[in-house]
Amino acid sequence: MKRKNKFACALILVTLFAAASASAGMESGKSTGGKRISGIAAIVNDNIVTETEVEKAIRMLKGPALVGDSDARRDVINRLVDDMLFDQLVSAAKIEISDDDLARAIAGILQENRISLDQLRNELAGKGMTYDDYKASISKEIRRVKYVNQVIGPQVKITDQDLRDYYQKNQEQFRGTHSAHIAEIVLPLDEITSQAEFNSLRDLALSISSKGKKGGAFEQLAQKHSKGPNPEKGGDLGMIDLSTLPAEVSSTVRRMKIGDVSSPILSGNAIVVVKLISLPEISAADFDRLRDKIYEALYDAKIDETMASYLAKERQKAFIEIR
């Protein structure tokens, strides 16, 4: 099965991370060139990561509030180190792009976002980034995608059994959940007349949810507390069309895995806690229909796994000093 080229995804995103690196790249590089730079946060072979680069990346990836957070700093520095190691792999592989590659990529970004080139330039200017810097970041992303497709991709081998095994372990991911077997505990707000009473009911909902998540018998919790349908049956609603549920409940169920118990959901005039009991069985015909989608998901997972292995090996070979 031929793997779809991943240009579009990477280029439309162009990643805030790449933008952060590009904008900060003016202050870091292979050498200082005799000019004053900000404090050095890390050294990667003959490259450096500056404190200014780290701060910019934290602001863009984590948010301004975490600029002084040590965990955020460590995470971002490690990502910037991997970023540099990735670029070194790409450079060693002599991955090149043409002017046409770059032009097509930018045209695709404009089309996807429904903006003109002038609008893009203005947007970049508002973020303190020049169009030339932006094109450089796009070029880097294209090279990375080509590296993945040309070097990593051919190493990924997927058999029919691999697809079936992955599908069996991740069925919820492919069901396109339209219906589900659920049970719910409903705590009405009708008789709440004060903030104190609301707080008490909210705390009860939190306690129920916590017990359910820790393996407490949901059926018994429903029998004791629920004022909704079928409390004597543990709040069991059977297999139900999710479109018939309130939007806030159905959207929660769609994100759950079998056996999960939700956090309290404020739904209409009640607080609701839901358990996902089961999902509809999927037939062999469904597997065949979903084969391409399963392949895409497994391929991406294996690409990420292989890329992580490459970067781990590069880390072992590289001189890395994090300050």
mmCIF file of C-alpha atoms in Angstrom:
data_model
loop_
_atom_site.group_PDB
_atom_site.id
_atom_site.type_symbol
_atom_site.label_atom_id
_atom_site.label_comp_id
_atom_site.label_asym_id
_atom_site.label_seq_id
_atom_site.Cartn_x
_atom_site.Cartn_y
_atom_site.Cartn_z
ATOM 1 C CA MET A 1 0.000 0.000 0.000
ATOM 2 C CA LYS A 2 1.442 3.338 -1.004
ATOM 3 C CA ARG A 3 1.850 5.832 1.790
ATOM 4 C CA LYS A 4 0.316 9.249 1.141
ATOM 5 C CA ASN A 5 2.897 12.042 1.086
ATOM 6 C CA LYS A 6 2.836 14.051 4.302
ATOM 7 C CA PHE A 7 3.790 17.422 2.778
ATOM 8 C CA ALA A 8 0.381 19.010 3.206
ATOM 9 C CA CYS A 9 0.043 18.360 6.920
ATOM 10 C CA ALA A 10 3.506 19.538 7.876
ATOM 11 C CA LEU A 11 3.410 22.588 5.669
ATOM 12 C CA ILE A 12 -0.032 23.802 6.624
ATOM 13 C CA LEU A 13 0.986 23.634 10.254
ATOM 14 C CA VAL A 14 4.409 25.110 9.603
ATOM 15 C CA THR A 15 4.516 24.665 13.351
ATOM 16 C CA LEU A 16 4.770 27.350 15.943
ATOM 17 C CA PHE A 17 7.837 25.439 17.002
ATOM 18 C CA ALA A 18 9.519 26.072 13.663
ATOM 19 C CA ALA A 19 8.470 29.695 13.807
ATOM 20 C CA ALA A 20 9.922 29.991 17.284
ATOM 21 C CA SER A 21 13.160 28.438 16.101
ATOM 22 C CA ALA A 22 13.288 30.652 13.035
ATOM 23 C CA SER A 23 12.686 33.872 14.935
ATOM 24 C CA ALA A 24 15.160 32.883 17.618
ATOM 25 C CA GLY A 25 17.622 31.524 15.093
ATOM 26 C CA MET A 26 18.989 35.002 14.512
ATOM 27 C CA GLU A 27 20.502 34.755 17.985
ATOM 28 C CA SER A 28 21.875 31.230 17.821
ATOM 29 C CA GLY A 29 23.839 29.145 15.371
ATOM 30 C CA LYS A 30 27.123 27.416 14.816
ATOM 31 C CA SER A 31 29.166 30.235 16.274
ATOM 32 C CA THR A 32 28.748 33.612 17.877
ATOM 33 C CA GLY A 33 30.503 35.377 15.035
ATOM 34 C CA GLY A 34 31.963 37.778 17.571
ATOM 35 C CA LYS A 35 28.611 39.363 18.417
ATOM 36 C CA ARG A 36 27.028 39.422 21.847
ATOM 37 C CA ILE A 37 24.336 36.798 22.335
ATOM 38 C CA SER A 38 21.967 35.974 25.150
ATOM 39 C CA GLY A 39 22.946 33.414 27.794
ATOM 40 C CA ILE A 40 23.528 29.913 26.508
ATOM 41 C CA ALA A 41 20.942 27.358 27.628
ATOM 42 C CA ALA A 42 22.418 24.337 25.840
ATOM 43 C CA ILE A 43 25.216 23.267 23.525
ATOM 44 C CA VAL A 44 24.556 20.644 20.847
ATOM 45 C CA ASN A 45 27.751 19.614 19.061
ATOM 46 C CA ASP A 46 28.869 22.936 17.518
ATOM 47 C CA ASN A 47 25.467 24.602 17.863
ATOM 48 C CA ILE A 48 24.011 26.546 20.758
ATOM 49 C CA VAL A 49 20.552 27.107 22.192
ATOM 50 C CA THR A 50 20.218 30.540 23.753
ATOM 51 C CA GLU A 51 18.115 31.518 26.742
ATOM 52 C CA THR A 52 16.260 33.959 24.489
ATOM 53 C CA GLU A 53 15.404 31.126 22.111
ATOM 54 C CA VAL A 54 14.154 29.015 25.012
ATOM 55 C CA GLU A 55 12.017 31.856 26.360
ATOM 56 C CA LYS A 56 10.477 32.524 22.942
ATOM 57 C CA ALA A 57 9.709 28.837 22.478
ATOM 58 C CA ILE A 58 8.123 28.590 25.935
ATOM 59 C CA ARG A 59 5.931 31.604 25.186
ATOM 60 C CA MET A 60 4.760 30.103 21.902
ATOM 61 C CA LEU A 61 4.427 26.473 23.001
ATOM 62 C CA LYS A 62 3.492 26.687 26.673
ATOM 63 C CA GLY A 63 2.201 30.214 27.187
ATOM 64 C CA PRO A 64 3.731 33.341 28.780
ATOM 65 C CA ALA A 65 2.700 32.249 32.286
ATOM 66 C CA LEU A 66 5.189 29.342 32.183
ATOM 67 C CA VAL A 67 8.272 31.313 31.146
ATOM 68 C CA GLY A 68 9.797 30.891 34.615
ATOM 69 C CA ASP A 69 8.635 27.295 35.123
ATOM 70 C CA SER A 70 11.554 24.854 35.427
ATOM 71 C CA ASP A 71 9.621 21.873 34.021
ATOM 72 C CA ALA A 72 8.498 23.886 30.983
ATOM 73 C CA ARG A 73 12.067 25.099 30.466
ATOM 74 C CA ARG A 74 13.487 21.577 30.614
ATOM 75 C CA ASP A 75 10.849 20.235 28.216
ATOM 76 C CA VAL A 76 11.383 23.031 25.693
ATOM 77 C CA ILE A 77 15.179 22.765 25.837
ATOM 78 C CA ASN A 78 14.953 19.035 25.127
ATOM 79 C CA ARG A 79 12.624 19.719 22.211
ATOM 80 C CA LEU A 80 15.020 22.338 20.844
ATOM 81 C CA VAL A 81 17.900 19.880 21.221
ATOM 82 C CA ASP A 82 15.930 17.248 19.290
ATOM 83 C CA ASP A 83 15.097 19.946 16.749
ATOM 84 C CA MET A 84 18.807 20.587 16.159
ATOM 85 C CA LEU A 85 19.638 16.882 16.018
ATOM 86 C CA PHE A 86 16.865 16.347 13.476
ATOM 87 C CA ASP A 87 18.272 19.139 11.305
ATOM 88 C CA GLN A 88 21.726 17.566 11.530
ATOM 89 C CA LEU A 89 20.304 14.248 10.309
ATOM 90 C CA VAL A 90 18.596 16.028 7.422
ATOM 91 C CA SER A 91 21.794 17.888 6.555
ATOM 92 C CA ALA A 92 23.869 14.692 6.630
ATOM 93 C CA ALA A 93 21.382 13.037 4.276
ATOM 94 C CA LYS A 94 21.855 15.947 1.840
ATOM 95 C CA ILE A 95 18.115 16.466 1.456
ATOM 96 C CA GLU A 96 17.504 19.249 -1.037
ATOM 97 C CA ILE A 97 14.415 21.121 -2.198
ATOM 98 C CA SER A 98 13.700 23.112 -5.325
ATOM 99 C CA ASP A 99 12.223 26.574 -5.747
ATOM 100 C CA ASP A 100 9.126 24.846 -7.120
ATOM 101 C CA ASP A 101 8.809 22.797 -3.906
ATOM 102 C CA LEU A 102 8.823 25.997 -1.866
ATOM 103 C CA ALA A 103 6.433 27.824 -4.185
ATOM 104 C CA ARG A 104 3.948 24.936 -4.152
ATOM 105 C CA ALA A 105 4.135 24.706 -0.381
ATOM 106 C CA ILE A 106 3.396 28.392 0.156
ATOM 107 C CA ALA A 107 0.617 28.319 -2.440
ATOM 108 C CA GLY A 108 -0.907 25.382 -0.575
ATOM 109 C CA ILE A 109 -0.734 27.241 2.736
ATOM 110 C CA LEU A 110 -2.430 30.292 1.227
ATOM 111 C CA GLN A 111 -5.164 28.133 -0.292
ATOM 112 C CA GLU A 112 -5.724 26.102 2.868
ATOM 113 C CA ASN A 113 -6.017 29.208 5.024
ATOM 114 C CA ARG A 114 -7.897 31.199 2.362
ATOM 115 C CA ILE A 115 -5.610 34.194 2.571
ATOM 116 C CA SER A 116 -3.589 36.222 0.085
ATOM 117 C CA LEU A 117 0.179 36.602 0.071
ATOM 118 C CA ASP A 118 -0.181 40.187 1.326
ATOM 119 C CA GLN A 119 -2.366 38.983 4.190
ATOM 120 C CA LEU A 120 0.247 36.381 5.077
ATOM 121 C CA ARG A 121 2.992 39.012 5.057
ATOM 122 C CA ASN A 122 0.926 41.255 7.327
ATOM 123 C CA GLU A 123 0.196 38.373 9.688
ATOM 124 C CA LEU A 124 3.894 37.554 9.902
ATOM 125 C CA ALA A 125 4.831 41.176 10.479
ATOM 126 C CA GLY A 126 2.365 41.314 13.355
ATOM 127 C CA LYS A 127 4.232 38.409 14.959
ATOM 128 C CA GLY A 128 7.624 39.990 14.392
ATOM 129 C CA MET A 129 8.677 37.576 11.658
ATOM 130 C CA THR A 130 9.909 38.533 8.190
ATOM 131 C CA TYR A 131 8.673 36.794 5.068
ATOM 132 C CA ASP A 132 12.218 35.604 4.314
ATOM 133 C CA ASP A 133 12.461 34.016 7.775
ATOM 134 C CA TYR A 134 9.094 32.384 7.180
ATOM 135 C CA LYS A 135 10.238 30.938 3.841
ATOM 136 C CA ALA A 136 13.344 29.620 5.563
ATOM 137 C CA SER A 137 11.200 27.847 8.157
ATOM 138 C CA ILE A 138 9.028 26.396 5.375
ATOM 139 C CA SER A 139 12.134 25.171 3.562
ATOM 140 C CA LYS A 140 13.310 23.480 6.729
ATOM 141 C CA GLU A 141 9.970 21.768 7.198
ATOM 142 C CA ILE A 142 9.952 20.525 3.586
ATOM 143 C CA ARG A 143 13.415 19.043 4.058
ATOM 144 C CA ARG A 144 12.262 17.328 7.233
ATOM 145 C CA VAL A 145 9.220 15.854 5.524
ATOM 146 C CA LYS A 146 11.366 14.656 2.623
ATOM 147 C CA TYR A 147 13.771 13.071 5.100
ATOM 148 C CA VAL A 148 10.943 11.230 6.811
ATOM 149 C CA ASN A 149 9.501 10.063 3.484
ATOM 150 C CA GLN A 150 12.842 9.095 1.928
ATOM 151 C CA VAL A 151 14.818 7.762 4.912
ATOM 152 C CA ILE A 152 12.426 6.778 7.695
ATOM 153 C CA GLY A 153 9.391 5.745 5.648
ATOM 154 C CA PRO A 154 11.052 2.911 3.674
ATOM 155 C CA GLN A 155 12.073 1.267 6.966
ATOM 156 C CA VAL A 156 8.472 0.982 8.122
ATOM 157 C CA LYS A 157 7.072 -2.427 7.215
ATOM 158 C CA ILE A 158 3.427 -3.173 7.970
ATOM 159 C CA THR A 159 1.847 -6.586 7.455
ATOM 160 C CA ASP A 160 -1.824 -7.435 7.302
ATOM 161 C CA GLN A 161 -1.501 -9.013 10.746
ATOM 162 C CA ASP A 162 0.036 -5.789 12.061
ATOM 163 C CA LEU A 163 -3.059 -3.939 10.859
ATOM 164 C CA ARG A 164 -5.408 -6.410 12.509
ATOM 165 C CA ASP A 165 -3.479 -6.344 15.790
ATOM 166 C CA TYR A 166 -3.397 -2.547 15.849
ATOM 167 C CA TYR A 167 -7.080 -2.423 15.018
ATOM 168 C CA GLN A 168 -7.957 -4.826 17.831
ATOM 169 C CA LYS A 169 -6.038 -2.728 20.366
ATOM 170 C CA ASN A 170 -7.442 0.598 19.158
ATOM 171 C CA GLN A 171 -10.968 -0.151 18.004
ATOM 172 C CA GLU A 172 -12.439 2.910 19.715
ATOM 173 C CA GLN A 173 -10.247 5.100 17.514
ATOM 174 C CA PHE A 174 -11.910 3.814 14.335
ATOM 175 C CA ARG A 175 -15.526 3.356 15.305
ATOM 176 C CA GLY A 176 -16.598 6.897 14.473
ATOM 177 C CA THR A 177 -18.759 6.601 17.555
ATOM 178 C CA HIS A 178 -22.428 7.161 16.713
ATOM 179 C CA SER A 179 -23.879 4.982 19.434
ATOM 180 C CA ALA A 180 -22.681 3.590 22.737
ATOM 181 C CA HIS A 181 -23.809 1.509 25.687
ATOM 182 C CA ILE A 182 -23.662 3.854 28.665
ATOM 183 C CA ALA A 183 -24.874 4.242 32.218
ATOM 184 C CA GLU A 184 -25.308 7.575 33.933
ATOM 185 C CA ILE A 185 -25.776 9.053 37.366
ATOM 186 C CA VAL A 186 -27.935 12.181 37.357
ATOM 187 C CA LEU A 187 -27.921 14.710 40.195
ATOM 188 C CA PRO A 188 -30.678 17.304 39.524
ATOM 189 C CA LEU A 189 -30.218 20.967 40.361
ATOM 190 C CA ASP A 190 -33.960 21.662 40.593
ATOM 191 C CA GLU A 191 -34.066 21.958 44.358
ATOM 192 C CA ILE A 192 -30.792 23.851 44.760
ATOM 193 C CA THR A 193 -31.501 27.239 46.365
ATOM 194 C CA SER A 194 -28.067 28.431 47.512
ATOM 195 C CA GLN A 195 -24.398 28.377 46.572
ATOM 196 C CA ALA A 196 -23.693 26.182 49.571
ATOM 197 C CA GLU A 197 -26.191 23.573 48.357
ATOM 198 C CA PHE A 198 -24.698 23.689 44.864
ATOM 199 C CA ASN A 199 -21.191 23.245 46.269
ATOM 200 C CA SER A 200 -22.385 20.259 48.286
ATOM 201 C CA LEU A 201 -23.936 18.617 45.213
ATOM 202 C CA ARG A 202 -20.842 19.363 43.129
ATOM 203 C CA ASP A 203 -18.647 17.754 45.797
ATOM 204 C CA LEU A 204 -20.904 14.695 45.772
ATOM 205 C CA ALA A 205 -20.549 14.466 41.978
ATOM 206 C CA LEU A 206 -16.766 14.737 42.266
ATOM 207 C CA SER A 207 -16.751 12.009 44.907
ATOM 208 C CA ILE A 208 -18.911 9.718 42.754
ATOM 209 C CA SER A 209 -16.698 10.314 39.718
ATOM 210 C CA SER A 210 -13.527 9.703 41.715
ATOM 211 C CA LYS A 211 -14.851 6.440 43.164
ATOM 212 C CA GLY A 212 -15.976 5.289 39.726
ATOM 213 C CA LYS A 213 -12.601 6.076 38.168
ATOM 214 C CA LYS A 214 -10.868 4.120 40.934
ATOM 215 C CA GLY A 215 -12.954 1.036 40.195
ATOM 216 C CA GLY A 216 -15.875 1.568 42.523
ATOM 217 C CA ALA A 217 -19.071 -0.222 41.522
ATOM 218 C CA PHE A 218 -20.845 2.271 39.271
ATOM 219 C CA GLU A 219 -24.087 0.319 39.554
ATOM 220 C CA GLN A 220 -24.132 0.689 43.334
ATOM 221 C CA LEU A 221 -23.239 4.380 43.121
ATOM 222 C CA ALA A 222 -26.140 4.913 40.721
ATOM 223 C CA GLN A 223 -28.561 2.994 42.912
ATOM 224 C CA LYS A 224 -27.575 5.130 45.885
ATOM 225 C CA HIS A 225 -27.338 8.581 44.315
ATOM 226 C CA SER A 226 -28.912 8.848 40.844
ATOM 227 C CA LYS A 227 -32.214 10.636 40.292
ATOM 228 C CA GLY A 228 -32.115 9.881 36.577
ATOM 229 C CA PRO A 229 -33.379 6.947 34.470
ATOM 230 C CA ASN A 230 -33.089 3.362 35.727
ATOM 231 C CA PRO A 231 -31.256 3.938 39.011
ATOM 232 C CA GLU A 232 -32.305 0.451 40.146
ATOM 233 C CA LYS A 233 -30.392 -0.914 37.112
ATOM 234 C CA GLY A 234 -27.310 1.147 37.827
ATOM 235 C CA GLY A 235 -28.378 3.987 35.540
ATOM 236 C CA ASP A 236 -27.979 1.678 32.529
ATOM 237 C CA LEU A 237 -29.357 3.321 29.366
ATOM 238 C CA GLY A 238 -28.428 0.443 27.063
ATOM 239 C CA MET A 239 -27.060 1.064 23.560
ATOM 240 C CA ILE A 240 -28.087 4.622 22.747
ATOM 241 C CA ASP A 241 -27.780 6.943 19.749
ATOM 242 C CA LEU A 242 -25.380 9.655 20.921
ATOM 243 C CA SER A 243 -27.182 12.284 18.852
ATOM 244 C CA THR A 244 -30.113 11.973 21.258
ATOM 245 C CA LEU A 245 -27.964 13.036 24.211
ATOM 246 C CA PRO A 246 -27.145 16.618 25.211
ATOM 247 C CA ALA A 247 -24.131 17.845 23.248
ATOM 248 C CA GLU A 248 -21.916 18.168 26.321
ATOM 249 C CA VAL A 249 -22.626 14.539 27.274
ATOM 250 C CA SER A 250 -22.243 13.048 23.784
ATOM 251 C CA SER A 251 -18.964 14.900 23.165
ATOM 252 C CA THR A 252 -17.608 13.526 26.443
ATOM 253 C CA VAL A 253 -18.639 9.959 25.589
ATOM 254 C CA ARG A 254 -16.959 10.199 22.168
ATOM 255 C CA ARG A 255 -13.628 10.861 23.905
ATOM 256 C CA MET A 256 -13.965 7.988 26.369
ATOM 257 C CA LYS A 257 -12.649 4.442 26.215
ATOM 258 C CA ILE A 258 -14.626 1.389 27.257
ATOM 259 C CA GLY A 259 -14.782 1.208 31.044
ATOM 260 C CA ASP A 260 -14.051 4.908 31.543
ATOM 261 C CA VAL A 261 -16.032 6.982 34.028
ATOM 262 C CA SER A 262 -16.351 10.681 33.230
ATOM 263 C CA SER A 263 -15.714 13.694 35.379
ATOM 264 C CA PRO A 264 -18.904 15.522 36.428
ATOM 265 C CA ILE A 265 -20.677 17.154 33.472
ATOM 266 C CA LEU A 266 -22.944 20.162 33.918
ATOM 267 C CA SER A 267 -25.799 19.309 31.565
ATOM 268 C CA GLY A 268 -28.960 21.376 31.524
ATOM 269 C CA ASN A 269 -30.386 21.434 35.026
ATOM 270 C CA ALA A 270 -28.321 18.555 36.377
ATOM 271 C CA ILE A 271 -24.839 17.283 37.054
ATOM 272 C CA VAL A 272 -24.162 14.018 35.221
ATOM 273 C CA VAL A 273 -21.507 11.321 35.596
ATOM 274 C CA VAL A 274 -21.295 8.809 32.732
ATOM 275 C CA LYS A 275 -19.740 5.367 32.340
ATOM 276 C CA LEU A 276 -18.981 3.922 28.891
ATOM 277 C CA ILE A 277 -19.871 0.241 29.090
ATOM 278 C CA SER A 278 -19.387 -0.891 25.487
ATOM 279 C CA LEU A 279 -19.409 0.129 21.844
ATOM 280 C CA PRO A 280 -21.034 -1.590 18.855
ATOM 281 C CA GLU A 281 -19.186 -4.603 17.511
ATOM 282 C CA ILE A 282 -17.344 -4.042 14.237
ATOM 283 C CA SER A 283 -17.530 -6.716 11.561
ATOM 284 C CA ALA A 284 -14.877 -7.983 9.135
ATOM 285 C CA ALA A 285 -16.523 -5.797 6.505
ATOM 286 C CA ASP A 286 -15.914 -2.782 8.733
ATOM 287 C CA PHE A 287 -12.230 -3.728 9.006
ATOM 288 C CA ASP A 288 -11.902 -3.853 5.227
ATOM 289 C CA ARG A 289 -13.676 -0.515 4.908
ATOM 290 C CA LEU A 290 -11.372 1.045 7.512
ATOM 291 C CA ARG A 291 -8.151 -0.586 6.288
ATOM 292 C CA ASP A 292 -6.658 2.593 4.773
ATOM 293 C CA LYS A 293 -7.476 4.613 7.886
ATOM 294 C CA ILE A 294 -5.929 1.933 10.110
ATOM 295 C CA TYR A 295 -2.838 1.848 7.900
ATOM 296 C CA GLU A 296 -2.436 5.625 8.131
ATOM 297 C CA ALA A 297 -2.677 5.571 11.926
ATOM 298 C CA LEU A 298 -0.260 2.658 12.347
ATOM 299 C CA TYR A 299 2.177 4.119 9.823
ATOM 300 C CA ASP A 300 2.243 7.432 11.685
ATOM 301 C CA ALA A 301 2.772 5.629 14.998
ATOM 302 C CA LYS A 302 5.683 3.629 13.561
ATOM 303 C CA ILE A 303 7.180 6.752 11.978
ATOM 304 C CA ASP A 304 7.087 8.504 15.361
ATOM 305 C CA GLU A 305 8.610 5.453 17.039
ATOM 306 C CA THR A 306 11.396 5.140 14.459
ATOM 307 C CA MET A 307 12.115 8.868 14.525
ATOM 308 C CA ALA A 308 12.344 8.804 18.322
ATOM 309 C CA SER A 309 14.818 5.924 18.049
ATOM 310 C CA TYR A 310 16.921 7.875 15.536
ATOM 311 C CA LEU A 311 17.020 10.923 17.784
ATOM 312 C CA ALA A 312 17.894 8.795 20.829
ATOM 313 C CA LYS A 313 20.873 7.353 18.929
ATOM 314 C CA GLU A 314 21.917 10.844 17.838
ATOM 315 C CA ARG A 315 21.784 12.001 21.456
ATOM 316 C CA GLN A 316 24.155 9.184 22.435
ATOM 317 C CA LYS A 317 26.662 10.229 19.767
ATOM 318 C CA ALA A 318 26.322 13.983 20.196
ATOM 319 C CA PHE A 319 28.009 16.347 22.611
ATOM 320 C CA ILE A 320 25.114 17.847 24.559
ATOM 321 C CA GLU A 321 25.418 20.171 27.518
ATOM 322 C CA ILE A 322 22.245 21.562 29.081
ATOM 323 C CA ARG A 323 22.842 24.405 31.495
#
